[in-house]
Every structure is written in structure tokens, then in C-alpha cells.
């Protein structure tokens, strides 16, 4: 399978492979703009749903759906009290919130649609500029912001590599398009041989480097940028961070929130990355019963 390319960097690869074949747990978060955790929990429990908090994130929960009901058809969902979201997808906004005083911050979300992370950030931030270059996906982004009652989100549609000048942001989220191998528990086809060609990966890496580099230019001194993907590939993760660090565009900063990650790797297929990538985080399905993810916290710099 495609994921065998990671056997040399994943501890307990057999457990990793087995976890990738298991169904993904159902998770979500309360929307604090419209409800409280206790109000949401009581409403879903009364409707027959099982609910348990994530522990590391006060707004997050595991959800057990009855056989004859779907959470998307419940009143709390219609009212915008909850957002169904993967657990690992909640990590980047929490990392950003821990690093920046979001209540006073204007945040740039470079690749925002369909908006799960955007709306999580917007619940705490002063304002969010949510950008995406896909008009089709922007419809989903607008739908999510409307349902969740978020009036502090401005939507733009630019190629993230060419976002215009004239803006200065306090913080940014760069959840770039990627090869999505970390979603294998939802999309088994990503575990099949040849699911991602090397040419496809090289093409997407170019976009990732361009979007991250442009975003770093848009964030003010002292700000923070969270870079994330849902892939295991070092080419799309540590190599992209290494690229901006070696260019002098950013420094890596450590973080200590969320499930315990594995450290970033410093070597891959003959390539070496700056030691600082050890402070970035890899999230594997077999360690926290989640999807796969990668998160890096960066400080823009002109040094």
C-alpha cells in the first residue's frame, strides 16, 4: 500500500497500518458563540446521543450516534450549536489560540474552505479573513459561517500564493491543500498503491511552499502562523517548513497543546531538514485514535 513508504519513520508500523484500516471515531465541538458545552451536551443526551469530552480541548467531544438518528438532523445542529469536525482538525486552531491573544487579533486563513478551522478560530478572534481560490468550496464556507452565527468572517477568493498587498494580520492559519493520506480512515483509497504519484506530490509541494511563504509576508512582527496538513509525507510537511526557515522567512516555535504528537523528522530519503523541525508535530492514527495530521507553529522573521 502507499503508506508503506513511511515504514522507516513511523514507530510500530504494524499498529499504524492496522489503525489506518479502522473506522474513524465521530467527533465534534460546541460553538461557543451560540451555546455552551453543558447546554449542547444535555440536548444531545436527551436525544439519545452518547457524548464524552475530548479532555485536551474543552469544546471538543466524542459522539456516539444512535442507529436511527444522525446528529446533522438534530435541533442543536440546525441552531448552530455544534460543528462536526475531526479531532486532529481541531488542533491547529487551538495551537494558534494558545500562541496569540485571539480576542484582539485579525487572523488570515489562507486556505479556508470548507471552514471547519475557520469557524473554530472565528469563535475566539476579533476577525478572520477567510480566503480560498475555489468558488465551489466557498459556498460551503459561507454556509458554515452562516449556520454557526459568525459575523466576524470576511470571505475572499485569491490564489493564496498571490494574496494582494495592503493587509497586515496578527496571526494566520495555513492549512494547505495536500495529498490527504492522513484521511485514509475515511478514504481507504489513499492507502492503495499508486494513490498519489510522485509528480502529483511535487506539484502540490510547490503550491504549499508558495502559500506559506506569501502568508508569512502578510503577518506582522511578533505574530504567529500555524502550518498544517492532513498527510504523512515529509515532502509536504517538514520539507516545507525547512524551506521557509532556511530562507530566513520564519522560526519554528514549540507548542504544548492537544494530543501528544510525535516529533517532526529531520531526515527523509537522503534529504536533511533543520533540527528545529523536531518541534513540529506529527499525529498518527495508532497513537491517539485519530486521523493523520501535521502541525507546525512558526514566527515570521526578516532576520
PDB file of C-alpha atoms in Angstrom, residues 27 53-62 86-95 120 256-260 283 288 290:
ATOM      1  CA  UNK A  27     -16.085  13.888  16.928  1.00  0.00           C
ATOM      2  CA  UNK A  53     -15.396  15.337  26.214  1.00  0.00           C
ATOM      3  CA  UNK A  54     -12.023  15.118  24.477  1.00  0.00           C
ATOM      4  CA  UNK A  55     -10.138  16.138  27.594  1.00  0.00           C
ATOM      5  CA  UNK A  56      -7.434  18.238  25.951  1.00  0.00           C
ATOM      6  CA  UNK A  57      -9.914  20.684  24.343  1.00  0.00           C
ATOM      7  CA  UNK A  58     -12.803  21.947  26.462  1.00  0.00           C
ATOM      8  CA  UNK A  59     -15.101  22.487  23.471  1.00  0.00           C
ATOM      9  CA  UNK A  60     -14.457  19.099  21.808  1.00  0.00           C
ATOM     10  CA  UNK A  61     -16.255  15.782  22.224  1.00  0.00           C
ATOM     11  CA  UNK A  62     -16.557  12.210  21.015  1.00  0.00           C
ATOM     12  CA  UNK A  86     -12.261  15.571  13.131  1.00  0.00           C
ATOM     13  CA  UNK A  87     -10.322  15.674  16.379  1.00  0.00           C
ATOM     14  CA  UNK A  88      -6.970  16.332  14.687  1.00  0.00           C
ATOM     15  CA  UNK A  89      -8.559  19.124  12.648  1.00  0.00           C
ATOM     16  CA  UNK A  90      -9.244  20.971  15.908  1.00  0.00           C
ATOM     17  CA  UNK A  91      -5.553  21.045  16.846  1.00  0.00           C
ATOM     18  CA  UNK A  92      -4.262  23.868  14.563  1.00  0.00           C
ATOM     19  CA  UNK A  93      -6.769  26.483  15.816  1.00  0.00           C
ATOM     20  CA  UNK A  94      -6.041  25.507  19.430  1.00  0.00           C
ATOM     21  CA  UNK A  95      -2.289  25.852  18.797  1.00  0.00           C
ATOM     22  CA  UNK A 120     -13.261  27.438  15.200  1.00  0.00           C
ATOM     23  CA  UNK A 256       2.290  22.086  24.092  1.00  0.00           C
ATOM     24  CA  UNK A 257      -1.429  21.679  23.491  1.00  0.00           C
ATOM     25  CA  UNK A 258      -3.565  18.887  22.126  1.00  0.00           C
ATOM     26  CA  UNK A 259      -2.861  15.147  21.994  1.00  0.00           C
ATOM     27  CA  UNK A 260       0.800  14.205  22.366  1.00  0.00           C
ATOM     28  CA  UNK A 283      -0.247  12.909  14.638  1.00  0.00           C
ATOM     29  CA  UNK A 288      -4.402   8.831  19.623  1.00  0.00           C
ATOM     30  CA  UNK A 290      -7.387   9.933  15.218  1.00  0.00           C
TER      31      UNK A 290
END
